[in-house]
Short mmCIF file of C-alpha atoms and ligand atoms in Angstrom, two decimals:
data_model
loop_
_atom_site.label_atom_id
_atom_site.label_comp_id
_atom_site.label_asym_id
_atom_site.label_seq_id
_atom_site.Cartn_x
_atom_site.Cartn_y
_atom_site.Cartn_z
CA MET V 300 -36.78 1.14 -21.34
CA GLU V 301 -34.21 -1.06 -19.26
CA PHE V 302 -30.71 -1.03 -20.42
CA PHE V 303 -29.36 -3.40 -17.92
CA LYS V 304 -31.88 -6.05 -17.98
CA GLY V 305 -31.45 -9.27 -15.76
CA ILE V 306 -29.10 -7.13 -13.19
CA ASP V 307 -30.72 -5.84 -10.43
CA LYS V 308 -29.22 -3.42 -7.61
CA ILE V 309 -25.83 -4.15 -6.75
CA GLU V 310 -26.19 -4.60 -2.74
CA TYR V 311 -23.55 -4.87 -0.06
CA GLU V 312 -23.25 -8.84 0.62
CA GLY V 313 -19.63 -8.95 3.16
CA SER V 314 -16.39 -10.52 2.19
CA LYS V 315 -18.22 -13.83 2.30
CA SER V 316 -20.62 -13.77 -0.53
CA LYS V 317 -20.27 -15.90 -3.79
CA ASN V 318 -22.24 -13.24 -5.85
CA ASP V 319 -20.29 -11.87 -8.41
CA LEU V 320 -22.69 -8.58 -8.71
CA SER V 321 -22.49 -7.76 -5.22
CA PHE V 322 -20.43 -5.49 -3.19
CA LYS V 323 -17.82 -7.47 -1.07
CA TYR V 324 -16.40 -4.44 1.12
CA TYR V 325 -18.57 -1.34 -0.12
CA ASN V 326 -21.05 -1.20 2.32
CA PRO V 327 -22.30 2.75 1.39
CA GLU V 328 -24.17 3.71 4.72
CA GLU V 329 -21.23 1.82 7.23
CA VAL V 330 -20.09 5.00 9.41
CA ILE V 331 -16.07 5.18 9.41
CA LEU V 332 -14.79 8.06 11.47
CA GLY V 333 -17.90 9.69 11.97
CA LYS V 334 -18.70 9.81 8.25
CA LYS V 335 -20.92 7.29 5.88
CA MET V 336 -18.62 5.41 3.51
CA LYS V 337 -20.03 6.80 0.47
CA GLU V 338 -19.43 10.37 1.94
CA HIS V 339 -15.69 9.81 2.14
CA LEU V 340 -15.45 8.13 -1.46
CA LYS V 341 -17.64 10.33 -3.19
CA PHE V 342 -17.54 7.70 -6.33
CA ALA V 343 -18.10 8.84 -9.57
CA MET V 344 -18.84 7.56 -13.18
CA SER V 345 -16.75 8.59 -16.43
CA TYR V 346 -19.35 9.56 -18.78
CA TRP V 347 -16.46 8.87 -21.42
CA HIS V 348 -15.45 5.85 -20.45
CA THR V 349 -18.90 4.26 -19.76
CA LEU V 350 -20.79 5.16 -21.86
CA THR V 351 -19.02 6.10 -25.22
CA GLY V 352 -15.60 4.07 -25.28
CA GLY V 353 -15.85 0.92 -27.36
CA GLY V 354 -12.36 -0.71 -26.74
CA MET V 355 -10.59 1.14 -30.02
CA ASP V 356 -6.86 0.59 -29.91
CA PRO V 357 -4.18 1.98 -31.95
CA PHE V 358 -4.16 -1.03 -34.12
CA GLY V 359 -8.02 -2.44 -33.87
CA GLU V 360 -11.59 -0.86 -34.15
CA GLN V 361 -14.55 -1.24 -31.61
CA THR V 362 -15.09 -4.38 -29.99
CA ILE V 363 -17.14 -2.84 -27.53
CA ILE V 364 -20.73 -2.64 -28.65
CA ARG V 365 -23.61 -1.86 -26.66
CA SER V 366 -27.33 -1.69 -27.90
CA TRP V 367 -27.56 2.31 -28.24
CA ASP V 368 -24.29 2.36 -31.09
CA THR V 369 -26.69 1.56 -33.80
CA LEU V 370 -29.08 4.77 -33.09
CA ASN V 371 -28.56 8.01 -34.82
CA PRO V 372 -26.19 10.53 -33.45
CA MET V 373 -28.71 12.37 -30.95
CA GLU V 374 -30.86 9.55 -30.46
CA ARG V 375 -27.64 7.52 -29.41
CA ALA V 376 -26.87 10.50 -26.66
CA LYS V 377 -30.30 10.78 -25.22
CA ALA V 378 -30.03 6.53 -24.65
CA ARG V 379 -26.49 7.15 -23.33
CA VAL V 380 -28.22 9.52 -20.55
CA LYS V 381 -30.62 6.78 -19.80
CA ALA V 382 -28.21 4.03 -19.75
CA GLY V 383 -25.66 6.07 -17.62
CA PHE V 384 -28.39 6.94 -14.98
CA GLU V 385 -29.54 3.81 -14.83
CA PHE V 386 -26.23 2.44 -14.43
CA MET V 387 -25.50 5.04 -11.56
CA GLU V 388 -28.49 4.05 -10.01
CA LYS V 389 -27.97 0.01 -10.08
CA LEU V 390 -24.29 0.73 -8.44
CA GLY V 391 -25.70 3.48 -6.02
CA ILE V 392 -23.27 5.73 -7.88
CA GLU V 393 -24.08 9.01 -6.66
CA TYR V 394 -22.06 11.31 -8.97
CA PHE V 395 -20.57 11.69 -12.74
CA CYS V 396 -18.04 13.51 -14.78
CA PHE V 397 -18.14 14.28 -18.30
CA HIS V 398 -16.88 16.37 -21.30
CA ASP V 399 -18.90 18.27 -23.62
CA LYS V 400 -17.87 16.15 -26.49
CA ASP V 401 -19.49 13.09 -24.21
CA ILE V 402 -22.69 14.24 -23.83
CA ALA V 403 -23.63 15.26 -27.39
CA PRO V 404 -21.94 14.90 -30.92
CA GLU V 405 -20.20 18.11 -32.46
CA ALA V 406 -21.47 19.53 -35.58
CA ASP V 407 -19.69 21.84 -38.38
CA THR V 408 -20.72 24.93 -36.47
CA LEU V 409 -20.08 26.10 -32.82
CA GLU V 410 -24.15 27.12 -33.13
CA GLU V 411 -25.30 23.47 -34.07
CA TYR V 412 -23.30 22.10 -31.76
CA PHE V 413 -23.71 23.98 -28.64
CA LYS V 414 -27.88 23.50 -29.82
CA ASN V 415 -27.07 19.91 -29.40
CA LEU V 416 -25.32 20.20 -25.92
CA ASP V 417 -28.76 22.16 -24.79
CA GLU V 418 -30.81 19.40 -25.86
CA ILE V 419 -28.69 16.71 -23.72
CA VAL V 420 -28.24 19.06 -20.92
CA ASP V 421 -32.53 19.04 -20.73
CA GLU V 422 -31.97 15.62 -20.36
CA ILE V 423 -29.54 15.26 -18.04
CA GLU V 424 -31.40 17.27 -15.81
CA LYS V 425 -34.53 15.23 -15.50
CA GLU V 426 -32.38 12.56 -14.81
CA MET V 427 -30.43 14.33 -11.83
CA LYS V 428 -33.86 15.28 -10.76
CA ARG V 429 -35.24 11.77 -10.90
CA THR V 430 -32.34 10.22 -9.48
CA GLY V 431 -30.92 12.82 -6.99
CA ILE V 432 -27.13 12.00 -8.78
CA LYS V 433 -25.25 15.23 -9.27
CA LEU V 434 -22.80 16.38 -11.21
CA LEU V 435 -19.21 16.34 -9.65
CA TRP V 436 -17.12 18.38 -12.34
CA GLY V 437 -17.85 19.01 -16.34
CA THR V 438 -14.94 20.14 -18.58
CA SER V 439 -14.40 20.61 -22.08
CA ASN V 440 -12.77 17.94 -24.81
CA MET V 441 -10.48 20.28 -26.72
CA PHE V 442 -8.26 17.59 -27.95
CA SER V 443 -10.12 15.43 -29.87
CA ASN V 444 -11.09 17.43 -32.91
CA ARG V 445 -8.47 17.70 -35.56
CA ARG V 446 -8.73 21.47 -35.08
CA PHE V 447 -6.87 20.61 -32.22
CA VAL V 448 -3.62 19.21 -33.68
CA HIS V 449 -1.59 21.70 -32.19
CA GLY V 450 -3.05 22.07 -29.10
CA ALA V 451 -6.26 24.56 -27.71
CA ALA V 452 -4.76 27.04 -24.91
CA THR V 453 -1.18 26.42 -26.83
CA THR V 454 -2.38 26.50 -29.97
CA CYS V 455 -0.32 28.87 -32.34
CA ASN V 456 -3.29 29.66 -33.95
CA ALA V 457 -5.15 32.42 -32.31
CA ASP V 458 -8.49 30.85 -34.44
CA VAL V 459 -8.11 27.79 -32.67
CA PHE V 460 -7.66 29.46 -29.30
CA ALA V 461 -10.95 31.39 -29.63
CA TRP V 462 -12.91 28.28 -30.54
CA GLY V 463 -11.61 26.58 -27.48
CA ALA V 464 -12.72 29.38 -25.39
CA ALA V 465 -15.92 28.94 -26.88
CA GLN V 466 -16.33 25.67 -25.69
CA VAL V 467 -14.91 26.33 -22.48
CA LYS V 468 -17.49 29.05 -21.90
CA LYS V 469 -20.25 26.86 -22.93
CA ALA V 470 -19.05 23.92 -20.87
CA LEU V 471 -18.68 26.39 -17.53
CA GLU V 472 -22.52 27.86 -18.61
CA ILE V 473 -23.82 23.93 -18.48
CA THR V 474 -21.75 23.10 -15.17
CA LYS V 475 -23.29 25.94 -13.63
CA ARG V 476 -26.66 24.96 -14.61
CA LEU V 477 -26.06 21.24 -13.73
CA ASN V 478 -24.81 22.35 -10.13
CA GLY V 479 -21.48 20.91 -10.74
CA SER V 480 -19.54 20.76 -8.01
CA GLY V 481 -16.38 21.58 -9.71
CA TYR V 482 -14.91 22.17 -13.38
CA VAL V 483 -11.67 20.37 -14.96
CA PHE V 484 -9.01 21.67 -17.00
CA TRP V 485 -6.85 18.50 -18.18
CA GLY V 486 -4.66 20.08 -20.98
CA GLY V 487 -5.30 17.41 -23.63
CA ARG V 488 -2.75 18.66 -26.19
CA GLU V 489 -1.57 21.81 -24.40
CA GLY V 490 2.51 20.36 -24.57
CA TYR V 491 4.48 20.30 -27.52
CA GLU V 492 6.22 17.62 -29.89
CA THR V 493 9.02 19.45 -30.75
CA LEU V 494 10.82 22.64 -28.85
CA LEU V 495 12.29 23.49 -32.53
CA ASN V 496 8.43 24.82 -33.90
CA THR V 497 7.71 26.04 -29.96
CA ASP V 498 7.35 29.31 -28.38
CA MET V 499 7.51 27.57 -25.48
CA GLY V 500 7.30 30.94 -22.99
CA LEU V 501 3.93 32.53 -25.53
CA GLU V 502 2.16 29.28 -24.90
CA LEU V 503 2.33 28.86 -21.20
CA ASP V 504 1.79 32.54 -21.06
CA ASN V 505 -1.30 31.68 -23.01
CA LEU V 506 -2.03 29.05 -21.21
CA ALA V 507 -2.61 31.21 -18.14
CA ARG V 508 -4.86 33.48 -19.99
CA MET V 509 -7.22 30.34 -20.89
CA LEU V 510 -7.72 29.77 -16.98
CA SER V 511 -7.96 33.48 -15.99
CA PHE V 512 -10.32 33.81 -18.98
CA ALA V 513 -12.30 30.83 -17.45
CA LYS V 514 -11.88 32.38 -13.86
CA GLU V 515 -13.25 35.33 -14.42
CA TYR V 516 -16.26 34.05 -16.36
CA ALA V 517 -17.35 31.87 -14.15
CA ASN V 518 -17.66 34.60 -11.38
CA GLU V 519 -19.49 36.73 -14.07
CA ILE V 520 -21.91 34.27 -14.45
CA GLY V 521 -21.73 33.03 -10.80
CA PHE V 522 -20.64 29.57 -10.70
CA ILE V 523 -18.84 28.87 -7.32
CA GLY V 524 -17.32 25.05 -8.37
CA GLN V 525 -13.51 24.39 -7.73
CA PHE V 526 -11.49 24.62 -10.46
CA TYR V 527 -8.89 21.68 -10.86
CA ILE V 528 -6.05 21.20 -13.03
CA GLU V 529 -5.15 17.34 -13.69
CA PRO V 530 -1.37 16.72 -14.05
CA LYS V 531 -0.17 14.30 -16.90
CA PRO V 532 3.51 13.82 -17.68
CA LYS V 533 2.99 12.96 -21.53
CA GLU V 534 0.49 11.70 -23.97
CA PRO V 535 -0.97 12.34 -26.00
CA THR V 536 2.28 14.84 -26.72
CA LYS V 537 5.81 14.10 -26.18
CA HIS V 538 5.87 16.79 -22.95
CA GLN V 539 2.26 17.73 -21.61
CA TYR V 540 2.95 21.04 -19.58
CA ASP V 541 1.08 20.30 -16.67
CA PHE V 542 3.49 17.47 -15.86
CA ASP V 543 2.74 16.67 -12.33
CA SER V 544 1.82 18.22 -9.51
CA GLY V 545 4.73 20.27 -8.27
CA THR V 546 4.94 21.58 -11.88
CA VAL V 547 1.17 22.70 -12.11
CA ILE V 548 1.62 24.16 -8.50
CA GLY V 549 5.39 26.24 -9.77
CA PHE V 550 2.90 26.92 -12.66
CA LEU V 551 -0.12 28.38 -11.05
CA ARG V 552 2.05 30.57 -8.94
CA LYS V 553 4.08 32.24 -11.24
CA TYR V 554 0.47 33.45 -12.41
CA ASN V 555 -1.21 34.22 -9.61
CA LEU V 556 -3.75 31.24 -10.22
CA ASP V 557 -2.96 29.38 -7.19
CA LYS V 558 -5.85 30.20 -5.06
CA ASP V 559 -8.49 29.54 -7.84
CA PHE V 560 -7.29 26.10 -8.50
CA LYS V 561 -6.90 22.67 -6.98
CA LEU V 562 -5.52 19.71 -8.65
CA ASN V 563 -7.33 16.84 -9.91
CA ILE V 564 -4.62 13.90 -8.89
CA GLU V 565 -4.88 10.85 -11.45
CA ALA V 566 -2.98 7.67 -10.44
CA ASN V 567 -2.24 6.65 -13.93
CA HIS V 568 -0.48 9.79 -14.46
CA ALA V 569 1.27 9.70 -11.07
CA THR V 570 2.75 6.92 -12.65
CA LEU V 571 3.58 8.03 -16.24
CA ALA V 572 4.98 11.09 -14.37
CA GLY V 573 7.51 8.83 -12.56
CA HIS V 574 5.93 8.78 -9.25
CA THR V 575 3.46 7.18 -7.09
CA PHE V 576 -0.18 8.53 -6.93
CA GLN V 577 0.63 8.84 -2.95
CA HIS V 578 3.26 11.15 -3.95
CA GLU V 579 1.40 12.99 -6.40
CA LEU V 580 -1.51 13.21 -3.58
CA ARG V 581 1.01 14.19 -1.00
CA VAL V 582 2.61 17.02 -2.84
CA ALA V 583 -0.99 18.59 -3.56
CA ARG V 584 -1.87 17.97 0.32
CA ILE V 585 1.37 19.80 1.99
CA ASN V 586 0.45 22.49 -0.86
CA ASP V 587 -3.17 22.47 0.48
CA MET V 588 -4.07 21.48 -3.61
CA LEU V 589 -5.65 18.33 -2.96
CA GLY V 590 -9.02 18.58 -4.81
CA SER V 591 -10.05 15.86 -6.25
CA VAL V 592 -9.17 12.01 -7.71
CA ASP V 593 -9.26 10.22 -10.76
CA ALA V 594 -9.44 6.76 -9.92
CA ASN V 595 -7.59 4.24 -11.98
CA MET V 596 -4.38 2.26 -12.54
CA GLY V 597 -1.54 1.51 -14.90
CA ASP V 598 0.56 -1.56 -15.92
CA THR V 599 4.27 -1.12 -14.87
CA LEU V 600 4.66 -2.89 -17.96
CA LEU V 601 3.43 -0.49 -20.45
CA GLY V 602 4.29 2.99 -20.64
CA TRP V 603 1.18 4.83 -21.24
CA ASP V 604 -2.22 5.42 -19.74
CA THR V 605 -4.02 2.37 -19.93
CA ASP V 606 -6.53 3.81 -17.62
CA GLN V 607 -7.47 0.35 -15.71
CA PHE V 608 -9.62 -0.16 -13.07
CA PRO V 609 -8.07 0.34 -9.92
CA THR V 610 -7.56 -3.04 -7.81
CA ASN V 611 -4.02 -2.52 -6.19
CA ILE V 612 -5.09 -2.31 -2.52
CA TYR V 613 -1.65 -0.90 -1.26
CA ASP V 614 -2.33 2.11 -3.46
CA SER V 615 -6.03 2.73 -2.52
CA THR V 616 -5.32 2.17 0.94
CA LEU V 617 -2.28 5.08 0.55
CA ALA V 618 -4.34 7.09 -1.30
CA MET V 619 -6.92 6.97 1.27
CA TYR V 620 -4.25 7.65 3.79
CA GLU V 621 -3.54 11.10 2.25
CA ILE V 622 -7.28 11.93 1.98
CA LEU V 623 -7.88 11.49 5.47
CA MET V 624 -5.12 13.13 6.23
CA ASP V 625 -6.22 15.82 4.67
CA GLY V 626 -9.57 16.05 6.12
CA GLY V 627 -11.51 14.35 3.73
CA PHE V 628 -12.88 15.34 0.04
CA LYS V 629 -14.87 18.46 0.01
CA GLU V 630 -15.93 19.72 -3.50
CA GLY V 631 -14.02 16.41 -4.98
CA GLY V 632 -14.41 12.90 -5.10
CA LEU V 633 -13.54 10.23 -6.48
CA ASN V 634 -13.90 9.62 -10.65
CA PHE V 635 -13.60 6.33 -12.05
CA ASP V 636 -11.21 7.76 -15.13
CA SER V 637 -11.45 3.57 -16.11
CA LYS V 638 -12.47 1.68 -19.16
CA LEU V 639 -12.79 -1.77 -19.56
CA ARG V 640 -9.60 -3.78 -21.37
CA ARG V 641 -10.65 -4.42 -25.58
CA ALA V 642 -11.45 -7.55 -25.05
CA SER V 643 -13.91 -6.90 -21.85
CA ILE V 644 -17.10 -7.19 -24.13
CA ASP V 645 -19.85 -7.84 -22.03
CA VAL V 646 -22.50 -5.81 -20.17
CA GLU V 647 -21.79 -7.37 -17.41
CA ASP V 648 -17.88 -6.57 -17.65
CA MET V 649 -19.27 -2.83 -16.96
CA PHE V 650 -20.43 -3.91 -13.60
CA PHE V 651 -17.66 -6.23 -12.47
CA ALA V 652 -15.27 -3.65 -13.30
CA TYR V 653 -16.91 -0.87 -10.90
CA ILE V 654 -17.59 -3.47 -8.45
CA ALA V 655 -13.92 -4.21 -8.32
CA GLY V 656 -12.79 -0.66 -8.41
CA MET V 657 -15.13 0.59 -5.28
CA ASP V 658 -14.63 -2.27 -3.44
CA THR V 659 -10.91 -1.71 -3.45
CA PHE V 660 -11.30 1.93 -2.09
CA ALA V 661 -13.64 0.70 0.25
CA LYS V 662 -11.34 -1.85 1.87
CA GLY V 663 -8.49 0.84 1.34
CA LEU V 664 -10.36 2.99 3.30
CA LYS V 665 -11.62 1.06 5.90
CA ILE V 666 -7.92 0.39 5.94
CA ALA V 667 -6.60 4.00 5.94
CA ALA V 668 -9.03 4.57 8.81
CA LYS V 669 -7.48 2.31 10.87
CA LEU V 670 -4.10 3.60 10.00
CA TYR V 671 -4.89 6.67 10.78
CA GLU V 672 -6.98 6.31 14.09
CA ASP V 673 -3.57 4.26 15.35
CA LYS V 674 -1.33 7.02 13.82
CA VAL V 675 1.00 4.72 12.81
CA PHE V 676 2.74 7.06 10.75
CA GLU V 677 2.11 10.23 12.63
CA ASN V 678 3.83 9.15 15.33
CA ILE V 679 6.82 7.46 14.04
CA ILE V 680 7.67 10.63 12.20
CA LYS V 681 7.07 12.99 14.82
CA GLU V 682 9.51 10.72 16.58
CA ARG V 683 12.24 11.35 13.48
CA TYR V 684 12.15 14.64 12.87
CA SER V 685 12.28 15.16 16.89
CA SER V 686 15.54 17.03 16.39
CA PHE V 687 13.92 19.96 15.36
CA ASP V 688 11.68 20.35 18.50
CA THR V 689 14.28 21.57 20.67
CA GLY V 690 17.47 22.71 20.97
CA ILE V 691 19.35 23.88 17.80
CA GLY V 692 16.42 22.19 15.71
CA LYS V 693 14.18 24.45 17.23
CA LYS V 694 16.34 27.53 16.70
CA ILE V 695 16.52 26.41 12.40
CA VAL V 696 13.03 26.04 12.29
CA ASN V 697 12.26 29.53 14.01
CA LYS V 698 15.03 30.96 12.20
CA GLU V 699 16.91 32.24 14.84
CA VAL V 700 20.21 31.19 13.61
CA GLY V 701 22.21 31.78 10.26
CA LEU V 702 25.29 30.12 8.51
CA LYS V 703 27.55 31.20 11.12
CA GLU V 704 26.10 30.36 14.39
CA LEU V 705 25.21 26.79 12.55
CA SER V 706 28.85 26.55 11.70
CA ASP V 707 30.07 27.24 15.12
CA TYR V 708 28.15 24.68 16.44
CA ALA V 709 28.78 21.98 13.87
CA LEU V 710 32.23 22.90 15.36
CA GLY V 711 31.36 21.80 18.43
CA LEU V 712 30.05 18.57 17.52
CA LYS V 713 31.88 15.71 18.51
CA GLU V 714 30.05 12.86 16.92
CA ILE V 715 27.00 12.85 14.73
CA LYS V 716 24.16 10.12 15.65
CA ASN V 717 21.73 9.00 13.32
CA THR V 718 19.17 6.68 14.01
CA SER V 719 17.36 3.97 11.87
CA GLY V 720 14.71 4.87 9.40
CA ASN V 721 12.99 1.47 9.77
CA GLN V 722 11.77 1.31 6.26
CA GLU V 723 11.59 -2.41 6.03
CA LYS V 724 9.54 -2.42 9.82
CA LEU V 725 7.18 0.05 8.50
CA GLU V 726 6.32 -2.11 5.34
CA MET V 727 5.87 -4.78 7.98
CA ILE V 728 3.47 -3.01 9.60
CA LEU V 729 1.64 -1.77 6.90
CA ASN V 730 1.11 -5.07 5.60
CA GLN V 731 -0.05 -6.38 8.96
CA TYR V 732 -3.01 -3.39 8.65
CA ILE V 733 -3.46 -4.88 5.31
CA LEU V 734 -3.53 -8.71 5.39
CA GLY V 735 -5.22 -8.08 9.06
C1 XLS R 1890 -6.25 11.94 -20.04
C2 XLS R 1890 -7.32 12.19 -18.92
C3 XLS R 1890 -8.71 12.80 -18.61
C4 XLS R 1890 -9.32 13.88 -18.02
C5 XLS R 1890 -10.60 14.94 -18.44
O1 XLS R 1890 -5.64 11.12 -19.68
O2 XLS R 1890 -7.27 11.71 -17.67
O3 XLS R 1890 -9.75 11.65 -19.22
O4 XLS R 1890 -9.14 12.91 -16.85
O5 XLS R 1890 -10.48 15.31 -19.72
NI1 NI R 1891 -8.37 11.85 -16.04
NI1 NI R 1892 -5.70 9.84 -18.09
#
C-alpha cells in the first residue's frame, strides 16, 4: 500500500526549478570538501513528529489527521512503519530516530508493552533490510505517561525509577538489535517545579546512577553505539537539569561520565537557554563532545520549544561551519526534531517541510565549506590572539610566569594598545559568502 500517492521521489532540480516538490540545493551525490553532501549531512527523520504528531496544542485537539489514524493501535503502529519508510525513501533520507513509545502502543503492564515493541521492531527490521535505511539513534520516552509526573531518573518514587530503568534496558536492546549508531538521553521531566519539595542533590546523583547503569548494561550486551545527552533548559519542567552544554559537561565530569557521552545539540533548546545554536555547538566542540544535532528552530517571540522546521540560512551556515571545524559527523547526524504547524494539515506539507529543512542545511553546508576552505574566521582569529604566540603571551600560555612576573612586566608597560574587533566587517564578509 502506498501512503503518499501522487508524490514521486523528490529529486534535485537546482535553484531555478519551479517544482515545489524538488530539492533546489540538496544534491545528495555532490561532492563537497571530498565528501558527498548526504554523508556530510546525514539527515534523519524523527519518528515522533513525522508519524505520531497531530498538531495538538494546549488549547486544541488534533488537526493533522492521517490515513492511519483510524486503525486500531497495533495496526496503526504497523501502518506508520510502512508510511515512515515510504516517506524516507521518497525524500532520500537514510536515517531515522525514535522513542520506544513512538513505534508501539503502551500497555497496562510492561510485559505487554515490550511484546508490542518486539512485534513492531520486527516490522521495522524488515523495512530497514528492504531499504538500507539506518537507525541514527534510539531513546526511551520517560515523560509522557502520568507515572513520570515527578520525573524518571530524578523522581522521588523509587518504583518509578525502576520502571524507567526497565524502559531504558528495553530501548537499549532494541537499539542494539536495529544496529543503531547512538542512544539519546533527553531528560524529559528530569528537573523540578519548586525547590521547596526537591532534594536536588539526590536527584542529580540518581540521574548519574541511571546513566551509569545504562552504560554498564550497554557494555554487557555489546551495544557499542555512542551515548548522548540532549541539553534543554526548561519545558516541561521549570528547570531541567541538563540545562545547556556547559551544565551537562560539568555534570558528566563530576560523575566521571564524560568519556562515555557526547552531546546531541538541538537548535531550539539552545535559544531557550539564551544561547545561539552556534554557541552550543561551539561549547560541545571545544570539549570534544559534539555528537549529533536535532535540527529545528524556534520563534524569537515565543518562549517555548516550537520545533519549527529550520529555514534560517544564517543558523544553518554557522552550524555547519562548527560541524566542519569538528571534522564532520562521526556516529551522529542531523535529525529533524521539527514538526508541522498546527494549520499545515496536508500530506504535502510533510514533504515541503523536510525539503525546506534539507535545502536550508545543504545551502548552509555549501557556504560553510567555502568559509572553511578560505579560512575566513580562522585567519582573523589567529591574528587577533597573536600576542599569545610570542613574548609574554607565550610565557602565559606555557605557564612560565606567575602573578609576580606578570606584575613586574605590567609595571614596565608604558601604554596599552588594543586592536579593533572588526565585528561589522566580519558580519559583512559573512553576508558576502551567504548572498554570493
Ligand atoms: C524535546 C526533545 C525530544 C528529544 C528526544 O524537547 O527535543 O524530542 O529530542 O527525546
Ligand atoms: Ni530533540
Ligand atoms: Ni526539543
